[in-house]
Amino acid sequence: MRRAAALLALAPISLTALGCGSRAPDREPFPDGAAARVERTRTEPPLGTAVTWSVLKGDDELRALVPRAFASITPENDLKPDHVWRERDTYDFAAADALVDWAREQGLRVRGHTLVWHQQVPPWLSDGDWTPAELERMLTEYVRTVVGHFRGRIDTWDVVNEPFTDAGRLRTSRDAPWLGVLGPRYVALALRAARAADPRAKLFVNEIGAETGGPKLDALVRMVADLKRAGVPIDGVGLEAHLDAADPPSRARLEQTMRRLAAAGVAVEVTELDVAAHGASGERQAAVFGDVGAACAAVAACGRVTVWGVSDRDSWIGAGERPLAFDANLRAKLSWRALTGAVSRR
Ligand code: G3I
C-alpha cells in the first residue's frame, strides 16, 4: 500500500469550532480570513469540488479556499449544454473559459461536466424535429466543438451523463432527442467524437445512484463491456454519490461497486459527493464522508473524489441539509476532516 500523500492537512481546529450538529445560518458573509484556516491540502486520491463562475468571481474567500483545499474543480453548470450550445451553430464559452482559465492559473485540474444529458438541454434542441442523419451530424459537431475548444485545458470529460433509469434502461426524455432519434448508438457517437477532438482526455460516463448497486450498476457494467467490445473509447465511470446521512451505502458496498467497475476495465471517480444531513448529527455525516474517501482510497482504480460544491450555503440541495464539508461560514466541518483523513490513507 502506498504511503499517505497528504502534504499538509487541516490547520488545528477545535471540534466545537467546526460548527457540526447545528444548523448553519443562510447566506452569512464568510468571516475575514476563514479560508486561511485551511492549509493547503493535497491527498492521494486527490479531492475536487464543483464551482460556478458567477459565484466564484465575486467571492474572495471562496477563491482563496478552493486552491488550498482541492486539487481540481468541476464547473457545476457553466459547461452544460444549455449554457454553452446557444444555437445550432452558436457557442458561448465566456463563463466556462473564465472558470477554466482561473483554475489553471491556480494549478487546479478541470473535469468537464457535461456534454450529453437529458437535462439542461437548450430549448431550440428540445423543440426541434430532427432526422437521425441531421441529429448525428449535430451531436458529432457539438461534442467536437466543445471538447476541441478546451483541448489540453480539460483532461477529463463526463461525455454522457446519467444515461440509465433506476431499472437499468436507457433513459428517454421529452427534452433530449438523443435516445429517441438516434437510439442507443448516441453513447458511442458522443464518445468517439470526444476522443477525436482530444485524444488525451479521459472519457467518462457519469451516473447518479449507481454506487449502491442494483439494476443501474448492472446496466453500466454491461455498457462498459459492450463499448469496449465494439472498440468505443471509454476510460471511466463516474459515481455521483449524492448520499443521505440517514441511509448511506456502507463502505463495503461502495468498495464493491468500485471494484466491479474496475474489473470491467475502467477507472472510477466519485464525481458529485454530498451527504444530505436529514437530521443526522455532524459526526454521522462525517462518517459517511469518511466511508466514501476510504472506499476510494482502498480501490486502486478510484482516481479522485469530487464534492459537489464547497460550502453548505451554495449547495444545490439547500443550506438546511448541510450537505457539504465546509459550513455556511466556510469553516471546515468534521466531514472535511473525515474525508481528508480517509483519502490520505492510500
Ligand atoms: O442560470 C439561472 C439564473 O439565470 C436564474 O436566475 C436562476 C433562478 O433560479 O436559475 C439559474 O439556473 C439554475 C442553475 O442551476 C444555475 O444556478 C437552474 O434553475 C437550476 O435548475 C440549476 O440547477 C443545477 C442542476 O444540476 C440542474 O439540473 C444545479 O445547480 C447543479 O448542482 C445540478 O447538478 C447536477 C449534475 O449536473 C448532475 N448530477 C446531479 C446534480 C444535482 O442535480
Tab-separated table of C-alpha atoms and ligand atoms in Angstrom:
chain	number	residue	atom	x	y	z
A	1	MET	CA	0.000	0.000	0.000
A	2	ARG	CA	1.255	3.455	-0.848
A	3	ARG	CA	2.135	5.813	1.927
A	4	ALA	CA	-0.130	8.694	2.757
A	5	ALA	CA	0.486	11.563	0.395
A	6	ALA	CA	-1.198	14.388	2.225
A	7	LEU	CA	1.387	17.123	2.221
A	8	LEU	CA	-0.459	19.303	4.625
A	9	ALA	CA	-3.706	18.675	6.401
A	10	LEU	CA	-6.088	20.912	8.226
A	11	ALA	CA	-4.811	23.597	10.495
A	12	PRO	CA	-5.717	22.651	14.045
A	13	ILE	CA	-9.353	23.457	14.697
A	14	SER	CA	-11.182	22.570	17.882
A	15	LEU	CA	-14.205	20.315	17.379
A	16	THR	CA	-16.543	22.942	18.805
A	17	ALA	CA	-15.260	25.406	16.232
A	18	LEU	CA	-16.155	23.029	13.425
A	19	GLY	CA	-19.809	24.000	13.504
A	20	CYS	CA	-21.149	20.443	13.322
A	21	GLY	CA	-24.503	19.442	14.662
A	22	SER	CA	-26.108	22.852	14.459
A	23	ARG	CA	-27.917	24.337	11.502
A	24	ALA	CA	-25.712	26.779	9.655
A	25	PRO	CA	-27.134	30.261	9.057
A	26	ASP	CA	-28.069	31.042	5.459
A	27	ARG	CA	-26.045	33.496	3.369
A	28	GLU	CA	-23.967	34.927	6.176
A	29	PRO	CA	-20.831	36.556	4.803
A	30	PHE	CA	-17.721	34.486	5.306
A	31	PRO	CA	-15.697	35.852	8.199
A	32	ASP	CA	-12.462	37.531	7.178
A	33	GLY	CA	-9.655	35.047	6.943
A	34	ALA	CA	-11.864	31.933	7.049
A	35	ALA	CA	-10.064	30.411	4.089
A	36	ALA	CA	-6.726	30.955	5.738
A	37	ARG	CA	-7.704	28.486	8.457
A	38	VAL	CA	-7.448	25.669	5.942
A	39	GLU	CA	-3.906	24.957	4.942
A	40	ARG	CA	-3.020	23.584	1.554
A	41	THR	CA	-4.329	20.030	1.316
A	42	ARG	CA	-3.034	17.547	-1.228
A	43	THR	CA	-4.128	13.948	-0.957
A	44	GLU	CA	-3.940	10.727	-2.948
A	45	PRO	CA	-6.507	10.088	-4.332
A	46	PRO	CA	-6.973	13.822	-4.891
A	47	LEU	CA	-10.036	15.838	-3.954
A	48	GLY	CA	-12.040	18.082	-6.254
A	49	THR	CA	-15.014	20.383	-5.901
A	50	ALA	CA	-17.752	21.871	-8.073
A	51	VAL	CA	-17.897	25.627	-8.576
A	52	THR	CA	-19.791	28.153	-10.669
A	53	TRP	CA	-18.042	31.144	-12.180
A	54	SER	CA	-20.836	33.613	-11.319
A	55	VAL	CA	-20.459	32.719	-7.618
A	56	LEU	CA	-16.693	32.297	-7.528
A	57	LYS	CA	-15.795	35.501	-9.343
A	58	GLY	CA	-17.396	37.706	-6.685
A	59	ASP	CA	-16.219	35.772	-3.661
A	60	ASP	CA	-12.656	36.420	-2.492
A	61	GLU	CA	-12.797	33.914	0.364
A	62	LEU	CA	-14.034	31.120	-1.869
A	63	ARG	CA	-11.356	31.874	-4.459
A	64	ALA	CA	-8.770	31.707	-1.678
A	65	LEU	CA	-10.109	28.467	-0.210
A	66	VAL	CA	-10.621	26.350	-3.334
A	67	PRO	CA	-6.960	26.079	-4.409
A	68	ARG	CA	-5.904	25.387	-0.824
A	69	ALA	CA	-8.364	22.609	-0.187
A	70	PHE	CA	-8.769	20.993	-3.615
A	71	ALA	CA	-6.676	19.714	-6.489
A	72	SER	CA	-9.329	20.064	-9.178
A	73	ILE	CA	-12.639	21.701	-9.994
A	74	THR	CA	-15.713	20.724	-11.950
A	75	PRO	CA	-17.823	23.527	-13.426
A	76	GLU	CA	-21.174	22.884	-11.719
A	77	ASN	CA	-23.238	24.419	-14.537
A	78	ASP	CA	-21.041	26.541	-16.827
A	79	LEU	CA	-20.286	23.736	-19.289
A	80	LYS	CA	-23.747	22.273	-19.567
A	81	PRO	CA	-25.398	22.218	-22.992
A	82	ASP	CA	-27.930	24.972	-22.258
A	83	HIS	CA	-25.128	27.278	-21.102
A	84	VAL	CA	-22.756	26.581	-23.986
A	85	TRP	CA	-24.765	25.478	-27.043
A	86	ARG	CA	-26.829	28.614	-27.562
A	87	GLU	CA	-27.987	27.904	-31.110
A	88	ARG	CA	-27.225	25.198	-33.604
A	89	ASP	CA	-24.025	26.933	-34.753
A	90	THR	CA	-23.509	29.351	-31.871
A	91	TYR	CA	-21.467	28.579	-28.761
A	92	ASP	CA	-20.920	30.668	-25.641
A	93	PHE	CA	-17.780	29.747	-23.756
A	94	ALA	CA	-17.430	33.015	-21.813
A	95	ALA	CA	-18.160	31.747	-18.275
A	96	ALA	CA	-16.554	28.346	-18.811
A	97	ASP	CA	-13.405	29.921	-20.282
A	98	ALA	CA	-13.119	32.324	-17.356
A	99	LEU	CA	-13.523	29.499	-14.844
A	100	VAL	CA	-11.161	27.088	-16.589
A	101	ASP	CA	-8.513	29.797	-17.041
A	102	TRP	CA	-8.791	30.787	-13.381
A	103	ALA	CA	-8.462	27.152	-12.311
A	104	ARG	CA	-5.390	26.585	-14.433
A	105	GLU	CA	-3.759	29.758	-13.095
A	106	GLN	CA	-4.260	28.247	-9.623
A	107	GLY	CA	-2.718	24.933	-10.657
A	108	LEU	CA	-6.076	23.132	-10.484
A	109	ARG	CA	-7.098	20.413	-12.918
A	110	VAL	CA	-10.555	20.609	-14.511
A	111	ARG	CA	-13.222	17.911	-15.004
A	112	GLY	CA	-15.539	18.724	-17.882
A	113	HIS	CA	-19.213	18.328	-16.951
A	114	THR	CA	-21.184	17.534	-19.068
A	115	LEU	CA	-21.749	17.019	-22.788
A	116	VAL	CA	-24.765	14.764	-23.365
A	117	TRP	CA	-27.525	14.826	-20.753
A	118	HIS	CA	-31.289	14.665	-20.643
A	119	GLN	CA	-31.439	17.835	-18.513
A	120	GLN	CA	-30.274	21.396	-19.174
A	121	VAL	CA	-30.839	20.822	-22.882
A	122	PRO	CA	-31.123	24.046	-24.912
A	123	PRO	CA	-34.772	24.743	-25.779
A	124	TRP	CA	-34.088	25.062	-29.518
A	125	LEU	CA	-32.746	21.481	-29.443
A	126	SER	CA	-35.666	20.080	-27.418
A	127	ASP	CA	-38.169	21.816	-29.670
A	128	GLY	CA	-36.636	20.737	-32.979
A	129	ASP	CA	-37.836	17.934	-35.211
A	130	TRP	CA	-34.623	16.239	-36.256
A	131	THR	CA	-33.911	13.403	-38.653
A	132	PRO	CA	-31.407	10.783	-37.453
A	133	ALA	CA	-28.817	11.873	-40.038
A	134	GLU	CA	-29.178	15.522	-39.072
A	135	LEU	CA	-29.003	14.826	-35.325
A	136	GLU	CA	-25.965	12.582	-35.739
A	137	ARG	CA	-24.145	15.406	-37.550
A	138	MET	CA	-25.201	17.881	-34.865
A	139	LEU	CA	-24.131	15.658	-31.967
A	140	THR	CA	-20.746	14.962	-33.511
A	141	GLU	CA	-20.175	18.604	-34.354
A	142	TYR	CA	-21.246	19.768	-30.889
A	143	VAL	CA	-19.003	17.341	-28.996
A	144	ARG	CA	-16.054	18.045	-31.281
A	145	THR	CA	-16.531	21.807	-30.914
A	146	VAL	CA	-16.764	21.823	-27.110
A	147	VAL	CA	-14.055	19.243	-26.392
A	148	GLY	CA	-11.866	20.782	-29.099
A	149	HIS	CA	-12.285	24.249	-27.586
A	150	PHE	CA	-10.909	23.005	-24.248
A	151	ARG	CA	-8.356	20.576	-25.692
A	152	GLY	CA	-5.348	20.485	-23.396
A	153	ARG	CA	-7.143	22.510	-20.689
A	154	ILE	CA	-9.741	19.954	-19.570
A	155	ASP	CA	-8.319	16.490	-19.033
A	156	THR	CA	-11.429	14.509	-18.093
A	157	TRP	CA	-14.962	14.707	-19.536
A	158	ASP	CA	-18.324	13.424	-18.412
A	159	VAL	CA	-19.244	12.706	-22.013
A	160	VAL	CA	-22.567	11.058	-21.234
A	161	ASN	CA	-24.408	11.935	-18.049
A	162	GLU	CA	-26.964	9.788	-16.228
A	163	PRO	CA	-27.940	7.534	-19.161
A	164	PHE	CA	-29.861	4.929	-17.139
A	165	THR	CA	-33.117	4.748	-15.205
A	166	ASP	CA	-33.179	3.023	-11.825
A	167	ALA	CA	-34.453	-0.055	-13.648
A	168	GLY	CA	-31.296	-0.087	-15.770
A	169	ARG	CA	-32.897	1.010	-19.045
A	170	LEU	CA	-31.561	3.822	-21.208
A	171	ARG	CA	-33.444	6.927	-20.218
A	172	THR	CA	-35.889	8.523	-22.614
A	173	SER	CA	-36.713	12.191	-22.219
A	174	ARG	CA	-39.109	14.736	-23.668
A	175	ASP	CA	-36.328	17.320	-23.515
A	176	ALA	CA	-33.440	15.406	-25.066
A	177	PRO	CA	-33.787	13.867	-28.527
A	178	TRP	CA	-30.706	11.620	-28.288
A	179	LEU	CA	-32.166	8.209	-27.496
A	180	GLY	CA	-35.481	8.801	-29.229
A	181	VAL	CA	-33.981	9.830	-32.568
A	182	LEU	CA	-30.607	8.065	-32.634
A	183	GLY	CA	-31.249	5.021	-30.470
A	184	PRO	CA	-28.591	3.628	-28.075
A	185	ARG	CA	-25.781	4.435	-30.510
A	186	TYR	CA	-25.798	8.062	-29.333
A	187	VAL	CA	-23.482	6.988	-26.499
A	188	ALA	CA	-20.804	5.616	-28.843
A	189	LEU	CA	-21.179	8.560	-31.229
A	190	ALA	CA	-20.516	11.030	-28.415
A	191	LEU	CA	-17.547	9.078	-27.028
A	192	ARG	CA	-15.942	8.718	-30.457
A	193	ALA	CA	-16.395	12.401	-31.229
A	194	ALA	CA	-14.823	13.338	-27.886
A	195	ARG	CA	-11.815	11.085	-28.479
A	196	ALA	CA	-11.312	12.564	-31.944
A	197	ALA	CA	-11.428	16.101	-30.533
A	198	ASP	CA	-8.929	15.487	-27.721
A	199	PRO	CA	-7.184	12.104	-27.834
A	200	ARG	CA	-5.564	12.685	-24.424
A	201	ALA	CA	-8.711	13.480	-22.478
A	202	LYS	CA	-10.168	10.755	-20.234
A	203	LEU	CA	-13.721	9.968	-21.254
A	204	PHE	CA	-16.313	9.092	-18.614
A	205	VAL	CA	-19.916	8.031	-18.393
A	206	ASN	CA	-21.274	9.616	-15.207
A	207	GLU	CA	-24.185	8.132	-13.291
A	208	ILE	CA	-26.399	9.011	-10.326
A	209	GLY	CA	-27.419	6.388	-7.764
A	210	ALA	CA	-25.277	3.562	-9.137
A	211	GLU	CA	-22.950	3.453	-6.126
A	212	THR	CA	-25.475	1.389	-4.187
A	213	GLY	CA	-25.554	-1.401	-6.784
A	214	GLY	CA	-28.697	-2.834	-8.391
A	215	PRO	CA	-30.003	-2.748	-11.983
A	216	LYS	CA	-28.422	0.622	-12.759
A	217	LEU	CA	-24.944	-0.597	-11.874
A	218	ASP	CA	-25.573	-3.854	-13.763
A	219	ALA	CA	-26.518	-1.808	-16.821
A	220	LEU	CA	-23.402	0.357	-16.519
A	221	VAL	CA	-21.148	-2.678	-16.300
A	222	ARG	CA	-22.849	-4.168	-19.375
A	223	MET	CA	-22.492	-0.874	-21.231
A	224	VAL	CA	-18.774	-0.695	-20.473
A	225	ALA	CA	-18.306	-4.266	-21.735
A	226	ASP	CA	-20.320	-3.598	-24.907
A	227	LEU	CA	-18.460	-0.379	-25.661
A	228	LYS	CA	-15.081	-1.990	-25.128
A	229	ARG	CA	-16.013	-4.971	-27.282
A	230	ALA	CA	-17.011	-2.559	-30.060
A	231	GLY	CA	-13.758	-0.593	-29.730
A	232	VAL	CA	-15.508	2.541	-28.481
A	233	PRO	CA	-13.305	4.701	-26.252
A	234	ILE	CA	-14.372	4.726	-22.611
A	235	ASP	CA	-11.918	5.379	-19.802
A	236	GLY	CA	-14.029	5.697	-16.717
A	237	VAL	CA	-17.314	5.648	-14.878
A	238	GLY	CA	-18.283	8.428	-12.501
A	239	LEU	CA	-20.258	7.584	-9.374
A	240	GLU	CA	-22.041	10.766	-8.359
A	241	ALA	CA	-22.718	9.770	-4.737
A	242	HIS	CA	-25.469	12.211	-3.751
A	243	LEU	CA	-25.944	10.476	-0.433
A	244	ASP	CA	-28.202	10.708	2.580
A	245	ALA	CA	-26.759	10.560	6.080
A	246	ALA	CA	-29.924	8.801	7.246
A	247	ASP	CA	-29.487	5.900	4.829
A	248	PRO	CA	-25.979	5.776	3.376
A	249	PRO	CA	-24.400	2.879	1.490
A	250	SER	CA	-21.816	1.061	3.584
A	251	ARG	CA	-18.131	1.439	2.908
A	252	ALA	CA	-18.060	-2.236	1.867
A	253	ARG	CA	-20.859	-1.639	-0.650
A	254	LEU	CA	-19.062	1.375	-2.109
A	255	GLU	CA	-15.852	-0.601	-2.449
A	256	GLN	CA	-17.688	-3.488	-4.065
A	257	THR	CA	-19.220	-1.158	-6.656
A	258	MET	CA	-15.851	0.395	-7.432
A	259	ARG	CA	-14.147	-2.999	-7.728
A	260	ARG	CA	-16.844	-4.244	-10.065
A	261	LEU	CA	-16.329	-1.317	-12.406
A	262	ALA	CA	-12.563	-1.667	-12.145
A	263	ALA	CA	-12.900	-5.333	-13.124
A	264	ALA	CA	-14.835	-4.212	-16.206
A	265	GLY	CA	-11.682	-2.347	-17.218
A	266	VAL	CA	-12.421	1.279	-16.420
A	267	ALA	CA	-11.251	3.883	-13.953
A	268	VAL	CA	-13.695	5.108	-11.323
A	269	GLU	CA	-14.197	8.501	-9.740
A	270	VAL	CA	-16.600	9.761	-7.131
A	271	THR	CA	-17.830	12.786	-9.037
A	272	GLU	CA	-20.524	14.660	-7.080
A	273	LEU	CA	-20.309	13.727	-3.420
A	274	ASP	CA	-22.646	15.351	-0.953
A	275	VAL	CA	-24.403	13.958	2.100
A	276	ALA	CA	-27.800	15.431	2.983
A	277	ALA	CA	-27.956	15.522	6.783
A	278	HIS	CA	-31.678	14.730	7.123
A	279	GLY	CA	-31.447	15.488	10.805
A	280	ALA	CA	-28.335	13.380	11.378
A	281	SER	CA	-25.520	14.696	13.552
A	282	GLY	CA	-22.296	16.149	12.194
A	283	GLU	CA	-20.498	13.033	13.420
A	284	ARG	CA	-22.816	10.772	11.465
A	285	GLN	CA	-22.441	12.821	8.319
A	286	ALA	CA	-18.666	12.829	8.775
A	287	ALA	CA	-18.676	9.034	8.986
A	288	VAL	CA	-20.307	8.894	5.542
A	289	PHE	CA	-17.742	11.273	4.037
A	290	GLY	CA	-15.062	9.124	5.649
A	291	ASP	CA	-16.515	5.913	4.211
A	292	VAL	CA	-16.572	7.327	0.697
A	293	GLY	CA	-12.989	8.550	0.981
A	294	ALA	CA	-11.834	5.262	2.478
A	295	ALA	CA	-13.552	3.202	-0.225
A	296	CYS	CA	-11.892	5.246	-2.964
A	297	ALA	CA	-8.518	5.049	-1.214
A	298	ALA	CA	-8.843	1.256	-0.963
A	299	VAL	CA	-9.513	0.690	-4.660
A	300	ALA	CA	-6.569	1.419	-6.936
A	301	ALA	CA	-8.848	2.232	-9.893
A	302	CYS	CA	-10.539	5.057	-7.952
A	303	GLY	CA	-8.768	8.187	-9.088
A	304	ARG	CA	-10.470	11.093	-7.371
A	305	VAL	CA	-13.270	12.211	-5.051
A	306	THR	CA	-15.103	15.389	-6.062
A	307	VAL	CA	-17.532	17.014	-3.643
A	308	TRP	CA	-20.477	18.777	-5.271
A	309	GLY	CA	-19.786	22.272	-4.018
A	310	VAL	CA	-17.636	23.851	-1.320
A	311	SER	CA	-19.845	25.167	1.439
A	312	ASP	CA	-23.322	24.364	2.714
A	313	ARG	CA	-24.573	27.771	1.655
A	314	ASP	CA	-24.007	27.128	-2.044
A	315	SER	CA	-25.242	23.545	-2.384
A	316	TRP	CA	-27.961	22.713	-4.905
A	317	ILE	CA	-29.677	20.780	-2.091
A	318	GLY	CA	-30.045	23.854	0.102
A	319	ALA	CA	-28.170	25.016	3.188
A	320	GLY	CA	-30.740	23.407	5.506
A	321	GLU	CA	-29.445	19.912	4.713
A	322	ARG	CA	-25.822	20.926	5.463
A	323	PRO	CA	-24.642	18.500	2.756
A	324	LEU	CA	-21.038	19.611	2.212
A	325	ALA	CA	-17.728	19.575	4.024
A	326	PHE	CA	-17.498	23.298	4.815
A	327	ASP	CA	-20.247	25.098	6.707
A	328	ALA	CA	-22.102	28.210	5.587
A	329	ASN	CA	-19.359	30.341	7.147
A	330	LEU	CA	-16.689	28.475	5.218
A	331	ARG	CA	-15.405	26.672	8.286
A	332	ALA	CA	-14.221	23.109	7.793
A	333	LYS	CA	-16.656	20.605	9.296
A	334	LEU	CA	-15.943	17.214	10.828
A	335	SER	CA	-16.885	15.879	7.398
A	336	TRP	CA	-13.861	17.623	5.861
A	337	ARG	CA	-11.579	16.151	8.465
A	338	ALA	CA	-13.060	12.677	7.915
A	339	LEU	CA	-12.743	12.928	4.140
A	340	THR	CA	-9.189	14.234	4.042
A	341	GLY	CA	-8.129	11.739	6.706
A	342	ALA	CA	-9.615	8.837	4.753
A	343	VAL	CA	-8.166	9.661	1.358
A	344	SER	CA	-4.760	10.369	2.828
A	345	ARG	CA	-4.532	6.752	3.943
A	346	ARG	CA	-3.870	5.303	0.491
B	1	G3I	O1	-28.867	30.387	-14.546
B	1	G3I	C1	-30.160	30.635	-13.985
B	1	G3I	C2	-30.230	32.022	-13.483
B	1	G3I	O2	-30.117	32.911	-14.558
B	1	G3I	C3	-31.560	32.221	-12.736
B	1	G3I	O3	-31.588	33.491	-12.159
B	1	G3I	C4	-31.734	31.170	-11.650
B	1	G3I	C5	-33.080	31.265	-10.947
B	1	G3I	O4	-33.452	30.020	-10.382
B	1	G3I	O5	-31.630	29.908	-12.227
B	1	G3I	C6	-30.374	29.699	-12.823
B	1	G3I	O6	-30.266	28.407	-13.306
B	1	G3I	C7	-30.170	27.412	-12.342
B	1	G3I	C8	-28.803	26.730	-12.453
B	1	G3I	O7	-28.745	25.626	-11.584
B	1	G3I	C9	-27.660	27.686	-12.103
B	1	G3I	O8	-27.786	28.112	-10.783
B	1	G3I	C10	-31.268	26.397	-12.623
B	1	G3I	O9	-32.514	26.991	-12.366
B	1	G3I	C11	-31.082	25.183	-11.759
B	1	G3I	O10	-32.002	24.182	-12.190
B	1	G3I	C12	-29.682	24.630	-11.903
B	1	G3I	O11	-29.547	23.532	-11.044
B	1	G3I	C13	-28.442	22.710	-11.277
B	1	G3I	C14	-28.921	21.310	-11.628
B	1	G3I	O12	-27.804	20.426	-11.776
B	1	G3I	C15	-29.708	21.306	-12.923
B	1	G3I	O13	-30.322	20.108	-13.111
B	1	G3I	C16	-27.599	22.654	-10.019
B	1	G3I	O14	-27.028	23.935	-9.776
B	1	G3I	C17	-26.497	21.603	-10.150
B	1	G3I	O15	-25.858	21.425	-8.915
B	1	G3I	C18	-27.107	20.288	-10.575
B	1	G3I	O16	-26.066	19.365	-10.743
B	1	G3I	C19	-26.454	18.046	-11.125
B	1	G3I	C20	-25.340	17.498	-12.003
B	1	G3I	O17	-25.119	18.363	-13.092
B	1	G3I	C21	-25.660	16.072	-12.477
B	1	G3I	N1	-25.974	15.225	-11.371
B	1	G3I	C22	-26.985	15.699	-10.439
B	1	G3I	C23	-26.635	17.091	-9.927
B	1	G3I	C24	-27.663	17.590	-8.926
B	1	G3I	O18	-28.895	17.766	-9.517
